[in-house]
Short mmCIF file of C-alpha atoms in Angstrom, two decimals:
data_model
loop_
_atom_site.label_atom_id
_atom_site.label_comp_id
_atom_site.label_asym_id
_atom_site.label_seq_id
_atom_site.Cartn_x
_atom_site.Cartn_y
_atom_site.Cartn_z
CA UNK A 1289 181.39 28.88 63.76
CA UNK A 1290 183.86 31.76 62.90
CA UNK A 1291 183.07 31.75 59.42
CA UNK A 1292 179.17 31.58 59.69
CA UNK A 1293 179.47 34.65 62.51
CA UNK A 1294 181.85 36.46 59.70
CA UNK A 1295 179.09 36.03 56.85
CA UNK A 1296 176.10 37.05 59.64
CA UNK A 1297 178.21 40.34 60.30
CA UNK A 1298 178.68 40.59 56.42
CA UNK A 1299 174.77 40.40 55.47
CA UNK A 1300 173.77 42.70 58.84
CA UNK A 1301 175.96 45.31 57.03
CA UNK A 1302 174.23 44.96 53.82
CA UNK A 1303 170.99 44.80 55.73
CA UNK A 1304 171.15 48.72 56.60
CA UNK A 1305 171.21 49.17 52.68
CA UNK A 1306 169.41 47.28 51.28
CA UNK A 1307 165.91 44.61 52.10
CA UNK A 1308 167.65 40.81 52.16
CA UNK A 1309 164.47 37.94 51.32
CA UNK A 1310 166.32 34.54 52.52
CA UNK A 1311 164.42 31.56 51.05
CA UNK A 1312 164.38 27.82 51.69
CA UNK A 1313 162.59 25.73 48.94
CA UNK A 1314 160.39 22.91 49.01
CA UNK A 1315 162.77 19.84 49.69
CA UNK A 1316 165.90 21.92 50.39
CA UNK A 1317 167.68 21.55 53.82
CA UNK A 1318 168.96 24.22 56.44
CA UNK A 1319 171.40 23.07 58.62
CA UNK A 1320 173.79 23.98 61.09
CA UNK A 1321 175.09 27.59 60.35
CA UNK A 1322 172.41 27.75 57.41
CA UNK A 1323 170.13 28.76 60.06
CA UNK A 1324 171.94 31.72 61.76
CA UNK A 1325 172.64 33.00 57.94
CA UNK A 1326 168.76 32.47 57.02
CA UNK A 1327 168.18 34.68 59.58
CA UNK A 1328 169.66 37.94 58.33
CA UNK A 1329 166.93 38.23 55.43
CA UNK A 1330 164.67 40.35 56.94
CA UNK A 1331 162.07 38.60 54.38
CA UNK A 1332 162.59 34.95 55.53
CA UNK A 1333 160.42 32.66 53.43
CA UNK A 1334 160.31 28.62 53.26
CA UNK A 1335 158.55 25.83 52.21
CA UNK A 1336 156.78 23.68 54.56
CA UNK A 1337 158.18 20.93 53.41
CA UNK A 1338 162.02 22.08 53.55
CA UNK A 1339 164.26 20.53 56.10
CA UNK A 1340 165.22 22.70 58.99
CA UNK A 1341 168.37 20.31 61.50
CA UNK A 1342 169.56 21.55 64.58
CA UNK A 1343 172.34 20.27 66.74
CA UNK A 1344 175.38 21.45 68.54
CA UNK A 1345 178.52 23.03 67.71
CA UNK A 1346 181.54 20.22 67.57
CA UNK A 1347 185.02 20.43 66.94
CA UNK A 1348 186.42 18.55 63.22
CA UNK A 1349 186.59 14.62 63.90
CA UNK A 1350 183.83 14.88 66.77
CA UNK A 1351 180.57 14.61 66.96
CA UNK A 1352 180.39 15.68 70.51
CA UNK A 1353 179.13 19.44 71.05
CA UNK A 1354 181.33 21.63 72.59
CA UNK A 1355 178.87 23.61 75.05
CA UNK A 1356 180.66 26.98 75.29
CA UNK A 1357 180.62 26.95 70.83
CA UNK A 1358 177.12 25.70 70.88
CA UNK A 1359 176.31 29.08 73.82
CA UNK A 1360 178.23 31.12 71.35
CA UNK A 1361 175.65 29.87 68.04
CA UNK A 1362 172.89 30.05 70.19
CA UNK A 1363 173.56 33.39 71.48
CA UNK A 1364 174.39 34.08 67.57
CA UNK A 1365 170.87 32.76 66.34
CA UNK A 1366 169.56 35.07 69.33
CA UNK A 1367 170.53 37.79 68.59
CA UNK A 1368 169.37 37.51 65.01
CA UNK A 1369 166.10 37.18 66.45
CA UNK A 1370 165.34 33.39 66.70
CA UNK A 1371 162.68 33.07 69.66
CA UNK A 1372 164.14 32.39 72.91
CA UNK A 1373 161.31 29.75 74.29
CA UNK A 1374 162.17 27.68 70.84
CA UNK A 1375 166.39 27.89 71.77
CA UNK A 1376 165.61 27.27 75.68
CA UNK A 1377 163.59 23.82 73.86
CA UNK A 1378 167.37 23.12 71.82
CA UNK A 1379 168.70 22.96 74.85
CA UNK A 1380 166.02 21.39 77.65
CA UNK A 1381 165.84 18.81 75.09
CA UNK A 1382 169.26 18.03 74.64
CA UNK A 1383 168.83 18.59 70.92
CA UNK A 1384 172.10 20.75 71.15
CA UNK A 1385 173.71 19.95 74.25
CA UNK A 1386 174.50 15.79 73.15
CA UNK A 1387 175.52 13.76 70.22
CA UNK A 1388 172.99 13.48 67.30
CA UNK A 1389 170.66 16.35 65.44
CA UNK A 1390 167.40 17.45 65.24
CA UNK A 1391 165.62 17.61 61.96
CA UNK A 1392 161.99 19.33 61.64
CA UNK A 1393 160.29 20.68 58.70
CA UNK A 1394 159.47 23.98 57.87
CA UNK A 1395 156.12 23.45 58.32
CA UNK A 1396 156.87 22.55 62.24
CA UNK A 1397 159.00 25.20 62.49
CA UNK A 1398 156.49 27.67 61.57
CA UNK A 1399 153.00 26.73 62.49
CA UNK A 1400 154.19 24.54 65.70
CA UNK A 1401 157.08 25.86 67.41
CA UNK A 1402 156.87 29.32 66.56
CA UNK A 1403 160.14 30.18 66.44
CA UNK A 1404 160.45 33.50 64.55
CA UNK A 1405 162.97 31.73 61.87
CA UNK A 1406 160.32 31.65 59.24
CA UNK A 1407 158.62 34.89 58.58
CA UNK A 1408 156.18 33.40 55.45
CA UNK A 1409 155.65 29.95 54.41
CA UNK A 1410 155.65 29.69 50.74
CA UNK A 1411 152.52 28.02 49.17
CA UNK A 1412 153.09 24.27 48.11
CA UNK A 1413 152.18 24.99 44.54
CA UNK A 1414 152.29 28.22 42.57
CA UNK A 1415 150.86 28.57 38.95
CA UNK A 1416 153.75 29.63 36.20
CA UNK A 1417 153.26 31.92 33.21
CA UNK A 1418 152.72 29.06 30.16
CA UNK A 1419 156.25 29.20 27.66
CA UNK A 1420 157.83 27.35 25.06
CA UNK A 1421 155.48 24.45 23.14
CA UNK A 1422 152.15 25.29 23.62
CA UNK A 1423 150.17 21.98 24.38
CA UNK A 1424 146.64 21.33 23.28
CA UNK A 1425 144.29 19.49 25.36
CA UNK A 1426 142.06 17.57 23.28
CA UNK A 1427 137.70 18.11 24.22
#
């Protein structure tokens, strides 16, 4: 937890100069402090069919969440702007508060909970300039 608030406080600083895009592609997972760093792009953009887990904060060798690390990330992924009816849900649904994690697409994440994490889902498929062997398609 101390070194994903150290990198947040890192890319806020390079926030003020510059525009940070965060991405999450197709099939690619977020996790844990992933989120709270995804955050800081001001441009947050992920496929709806990346992997988005949630659960609480635990000490090494435990999978039980400490409650007053897991207030500290959620007051983290807060203040970065995640929406608060989507960490009051984390909690009310034990998702952070008990053993186990959460896992929802991007997809969900975006279009169902609303949650502010996303801020453009990237198209499934995108077309690509052609390069290299050129391939003819016989009539």
């Amino acid at each position: 937890l101390a070194a994903v608030a150290a990198i947040v406080r890192i890319l806020k600083g390079l926030g003020k100069d510059v525009e940070l895009t965060t991405r999450v592609m197709g099939g690619a997972t977020c996790a844990s402090g992933c989120v709270a760093v995804f955050m800081q792009g001001q441009k947050r953009k992920a496929s709806g069919a990346s992997v988005w887990v949630f659960h609480g904060a635990c000490s090494a060798g435990t999978n039980v969440p400490s409650l007053s690390a897991t207030q500290a990330y959620l007051d983290l992924l807060a203040e970065s702007g995640v929406d608060p009816d989507f960490t009051c849900k984390l909690v009310l649904k034990g998702y952070v508060t008990r053993p186990g994690a959460w896992m929802i697409s991007g997809y969900e994440l975006f279009h169902i909970h609303k949650s502010n994490i996303i801020t453009e889902l990237l198209p499934a498929w995108q077309p690509e300039e052609p390069f290299g062997l050129q391939l003819t398609v016989p009539r």
